[in-house]
Amino acid sequence: MKAITFDDFGTADVLQLTDVPEPVLRPDDLLVRNRAVGVNRADLNQRRGAYGRADFGDSTLMGLEIAGEVIAMGANVSGFALGDRVMGIVGGGAYAEIARIDHRMAVQVPHGLDDVQAAAVPEVFVTAHEALVHLGRLEAGERVLIHAAAGGVGSAAVQLAHAIGAQVFASASGDKLDRVRAFGADVGIDHRAQDFAEVVAAETGGRGVDVVIDFVGAPYFERNVRALADGGRLVQVGVMGGTAGASMPIDRLLFGHLQIMGTVMKSRTPAVKQAMTRRFAQRWLAQFGSGELQPVIDTVWPLAQAADAHRRMESGLSVGKIVLSVP
């Protein structure tokens, strides 16, 4: 089968389309003929060597989310049939014509979603649900601040928060704020021209927000903590801005009864990942079928042009998900 590989870590230029063996079916696996593949920031990190030559459980090949048709099933599989359209998160191996996925990580594609849309759902919406609902415990009537709101997880989080009935503060670059408001944000914040903590304070009368979802890290950390209302929850999902130099306002943490949590899906055990997938599917899958939730697609590239897809993500211009189509 054809797959994207690379001999050495480096820029997007190292990616190449080559012939590799098909994955071997295990007892709990579905074998899926991929039709579309989601691109994630972790793919860029893997290409650059951040994880070494890691095997995340399914393959050493790049790629974490797939959509396609079931072409074979392991002996322990139940709830699926040959020909089913499925989507899900894999432990590597998505950038290929065929991938294997533990059936407990796969879900049926809701009616009305095409393959490209389906490939844009699993990683970002499962992560957003885990951060907002399972950890952040966001409820209707609360306020939430979502950073990097034009990105894959950010745009998913805005939609989920809006569907919950929260007031949504969303930060992004100014040229993307109209799109972010269309996802369901109530207050858009231009992170280049505005101080998000000042905007939150002004809009809430100094009370703050109940939940902050952050992907940036150290440059935002202290202001995130100070932007929280008493009893507020900060969920750290990424560190795109680095980890060095973060300052902790311990007095605010203590007297505000705040909670700070981190979540990274890639490094969790299979059982935890399966539970995350179940929680998401039980709460939200029907809303994709009804159209209440919509995956946000930035651009679609053929699998052979994975390098261009990576360059698009690195440009910082994308809004929503970048997807690879598989012939």
XYZ file of C-alpha atoms in Angstrom:
327
model
C 0.000 0.000 0.000
C 0.996 3.651 -0.354
C 1.873 5.659 2.751
C 3.710 8.798 3.782
C 7.121 8.103 5.295
C 10.302 10.017 6.047
C 13.901 8.859 6.401
C 15.148 11.756 8.514
C 13.514 14.295 10.806
C 13.213 17.786 9.395
C 11.080 20.172 7.391
C 8.012 19.185 5.409
C 10.327 18.367 2.496
C 11.311 15.065 4.162
C 7.832 13.603 3.624
C 7.519 11.156 0.741
C 4.932 8.751 -0.660
C 6.312 5.202 -0.625
C 5.209 1.574 -0.661
C 4.942 -0.106 2.755
C 3.409 -3.375 3.992
C -0.247 -3.370 4.949
C -0.929 -3.468 8.698
C -1.479 -6.871 10.293
C -4.964 -7.376 11.747
C -5.070 -8.006 15.513
C -8.015 -9.578 17.413
C -9.496 -6.223 18.529
C -8.859 -4.361 15.268
C -10.823 -3.046 12.381
C -8.878 -2.790 9.142
C -10.006 0.389 7.398
C -9.532 1.535 3.825
C -8.897 5.196 4.448
C -10.791 7.806 2.464
C -9.645 10.873 4.399
C -7.137 11.619 7.146
C -6.995 14.486 9.640
C -3.769 16.474 10.011
C -2.778 17.407 13.569
C -0.044 19.474 15.151
C 1.330 16.287 16.689
C 2.116 15.129 13.141
C 4.382 18.132 12.703
C 6.071 17.370 16.015
C 6.613 13.758 14.996
C 8.116 14.812 11.662
C 10.496 17.160 13.488
C 11.635 14.403 15.859
C 9.875 15.449 19.075
C 8.829 11.865 19.816
C 11.758 10.012 18.310
C 10.914 6.895 16.314
C 7.869 6.254 18.457
C 5.210 3.566 18.084
C 1.976 4.793 19.626
C 0.291 1.400 19.549
C -0.919 0.958 15.989
C 1.956 1.986 13.726
C 5.219 3.895 13.475
C 3.732 5.736 10.514
C 2.467 9.282 10.984
C -1.161 10.233 11.526
C -3.719 10.024 14.322
C -7.237 10.110 12.833
C -8.973 8.353 9.992
C -12.255 7.997 8.145
C -13.050 5.176 5.741
C -14.654 1.770 5.225
C -14.154 -1.415 7.231
C -12.527 -4.094 5.058
C -11.617 -6.664 7.741
C -12.356 -7.347 11.408
C -10.523 -9.132 14.194
C -11.973 -12.071 16.102
C -12.912 -9.995 19.161
C -14.725 -7.229 17.272
C -18.428 -6.617 17.847
C -20.775 -3.834 16.814
C -19.316 -3.358 13.323
C -19.739 -4.976 9.916
C -17.738 -5.092 6.709
C -18.414 -1.983 4.665
C -19.314 0.202 7.648
C -18.176 3.804 7.384
C -16.151 4.584 10.500
C -14.039 7.374 11.919
C -11.693 7.370 14.853
C -8.362 8.014 16.506
C -5.427 5.693 15.855
C -2.048 5.276 17.510
C -0.200 6.178 14.318
C -0.629 4.888 10.795
C -3.274 7.256 9.434
C -1.171 8.643 6.560
C -1.727 5.504 4.492
C -4.217 3.800 2.202
C -5.099 1.260 4.908
C -4.959 1.620 8.688
C -5.848 -0.510 11.659
C -7.845 0.820 14.590
C -8.915 -0.790 17.845
C -12.689 -1.113 17.397
C -13.214 0.519 20.809
C -11.684 3.704 19.385
C -13.904 3.725 16.280
C -17.397 5.155 15.842
C -19.881 4.971 13.009
C -19.848 8.022 10.734
C -23.118 9.920 11.311
C -25.460 10.116 8.354
C -24.897 13.358 6.478
C -21.117 13.601 7.001
C -18.892 12.911 4.018
C -15.457 11.318 4.363
C -13.551 14.604 4.609
C -15.898 15.926 7.284
C -15.677 12.653 9.203
C -11.878 12.784 9.245
C -12.070 16.251 10.791
C -14.113 15.136 13.803
C -12.377 12.594 16.085
C -9.187 14.144 17.429
C -10.444 17.691 17.860
C -13.932 17.014 19.162
C -12.872 14.241 21.556
C -10.139 16.529 22.913
C -12.500 19.498 23.144
C -15.138 17.459 24.988
C -12.562 16.101 27.414
C -11.243 19.585 28.199
C -14.565 21.432 28.342
C -16.950 18.890 29.801
C -15.115 16.046 31.523
C -12.366 18.149 33.111
C -13.695 21.704 32.874
C -17.242 20.686 33.879
C -18.650 23.561 31.845
C -22.376 24.110 32.368
C -25.081 26.212 30.778
C -24.957 29.815 31.938
C -21.239 29.754 32.756
C -18.530 31.709 30.967
C -15.611 30.132 29.141
C -12.486 31.587 27.502
C -11.122 29.517 24.607
C -7.727 30.405 23.169
C -6.561 29.551 19.629
C -10.255 29.429 18.775
C -9.699 29.272 15.021
C -7.677 26.066 15.240
C -8.980 22.523 15.038
C -9.587 21.869 18.733
C -10.382 25.526 19.387
C -13.117 25.696 16.757
C -14.574 22.433 18.077
C -14.490 23.758 21.646
C -16.316 26.947 20.645
C -19.081 24.899 19.035
C -19.444 22.589 22.033
C -19.442 25.457 24.523
C -22.112 27.267 22.507
C -24.205 24.076 22.330
C -23.931 23.690 26.113
C -25.314 27.185 26.571
C -22.241 28.938 27.937
C -21.130 32.477 27.161
C -18.092 32.020 24.939
C -15.043 34.303 24.924
C -12.700 33.327 22.094
C -9.231 34.590 21.229
C -7.726 34.413 17.743
C -5.994 36.708 15.286
C -8.203 39.600 14.208
C -8.616 38.401 10.634
C -10.185 35.152 11.886
C -12.634 36.559 14.430
C -15.608 36.693 12.054
C -15.232 32.960 11.458
C -14.857 32.306 15.177
C -18.059 34.227 15.929
C -19.807 32.127 13.295
C -18.797 29.011 15.244
C -20.704 30.382 18.252
C -18.382 32.776 20.080
C -20.127 35.650 21.874
C -17.028 37.791 22.444
C -14.113 37.724 19.999
C -10.682 38.837 21.217
C -7.853 39.772 18.853
C -4.848 38.288 20.627
C -2.476 40.547 18.664
C -4.195 43.823 19.504
C -6.008 43.160 22.791
C -5.120 41.836 26.229
C -7.559 38.987 26.758
C -7.483 39.374 30.552
C -8.497 43.025 30.244
C -11.337 42.163 27.847
C -12.614 39.433 30.179
C -12.487 41.777 33.173
C -14.339 44.524 31.308
C -17.020 42.204 29.895
C -17.671 40.408 33.187
C -17.481 43.365 35.561
C -14.286 41.974 37.028
C -15.805 38.607 37.916
C -13.896 36.529 35.338
C -14.735 33.329 33.497
C -15.541 29.931 34.959
C -13.367 27.911 32.566
C -10.278 28.664 30.457
C -9.160 26.294 27.692
C -5.578 27.102 26.711
C -3.200 25.810 24.049
C -0.484 28.459 24.377
C 1.213 27.772 27.707
C 3.708 29.946 29.558
C 3.013 33.325 27.864
C -0.676 33.111 28.867
C -0.482 31.207 32.140
C -0.550 33.965 34.753
C -3.185 35.972 32.892
C -5.286 32.818 32.478
C -5.240 32.267 36.230
C -6.144 35.876 36.933
C -8.961 35.741 34.352
C -10.710 32.968 36.287
C -13.675 33.629 38.532
C -13.675 32.174 42.029
C -13.974 28.413 41.730
C -12.757 28.586 38.131
C -11.003 25.815 36.201
C -8.023 26.164 33.848
C -7.518 23.242 31.464
C -4.135 23.240 29.727
C -4.386 21.392 26.405
C -1.198 22.526 24.666
C 1.970 24.587 25.001
C 2.421 26.118 21.562
C 4.040 29.147 23.190
C 6.467 27.112 25.275
C 6.799 26.210 28.944
C 9.602 28.456 30.175
C 8.966 31.505 32.325
C 5.443 30.750 33.510
C 4.576 32.579 36.722
C 2.056 31.175 39.181
C -0.012 33.699 41.193
C -0.332 31.382 44.157
C -2.404 33.844 46.159
C -5.079 33.889 43.470
C -4.967 30.090 43.184
C -5.399 29.699 46.928
C -7.977 32.336 47.786
C -9.921 31.894 44.545
C -10.288 28.117 45.104
C -9.080 27.544 41.547
C -8.282 24.271 39.800
C -5.581 23.762 37.151
C -5.572 20.618 35.010
C -3.636 19.330 32.033
C -4.637 16.845 29.358
C -2.676 15.205 26.521
C -4.409 12.411 24.664
C -1.394 10.939 22.876
C 0.324 9.747 26.064
C -2.769 8.221 27.727
C -3.312 4.489 28.088
C -5.574 2.684 25.592
C -8.268 2.246 28.254
C -8.327 5.981 28.989
C -8.459 6.856 25.278
C -11.332 4.436 24.775
C -13.225 6.015 27.678
C -12.651 9.481 26.209
C -14.029 8.310 22.863
C -17.120 6.783 24.512
C -17.838 9.946 26.498
C -17.666 12.073 23.376
C -19.787 9.737 21.252
C -22.516 9.332 23.879
C -22.850 13.077 24.371
C -22.405 14.526 20.881
C -22.539 12.058 17.979
C -26.232 12.618 17.278
C -25.658 16.377 16.966
C -23.442 15.797 13.930
C -26.220 13.863 12.273
C -28.693 16.675 12.961
C -26.302 19.380 11.751
C -26.111 21.151 15.118
C -22.369 20.489 15.120
C -20.237 20.842 11.993
C -16.567 19.976 11.515
C -14.703 23.033 10.262
C -12.599 22.286 7.169
C -9.746 24.581 6.191
C -8.217 22.843 3.165
C -8.073 19.370 1.619
C -4.895 17.951 0.075
C -4.211 14.614 -1.668
C -2.240 12.174 0.473
C 0.729 12.555 -1.871
C 0.815 16.268 -0.987
C 1.100 15.768 2.768
C 4.090 18.115 2.768
C 1.889 20.942 1.458
C -0.678 20.201 4.155
C 2.050 20.481 6.802
C 3.243 23.767 5.341
C -0.313 25.068 5.471
C -0.542 24.267 9.176
C 2.860 25.814 9.833
C 1.798 29.015 8.060
C -0.633 29.884 10.842
C -3.249 30.834 8.239
C -5.561 27.863 8.665
C -9.007 27.967 10.244
C -10.283 24.599 11.395
C -8.995 21.249 10.183
C -6.577 20.409 7.402
C -7.459 17.063 5.795
C -5.717 14.636 3.452
C -7.855 12.788 0.901
C -6.847 9.219 0.132
C -7.473 7.936 -3.418
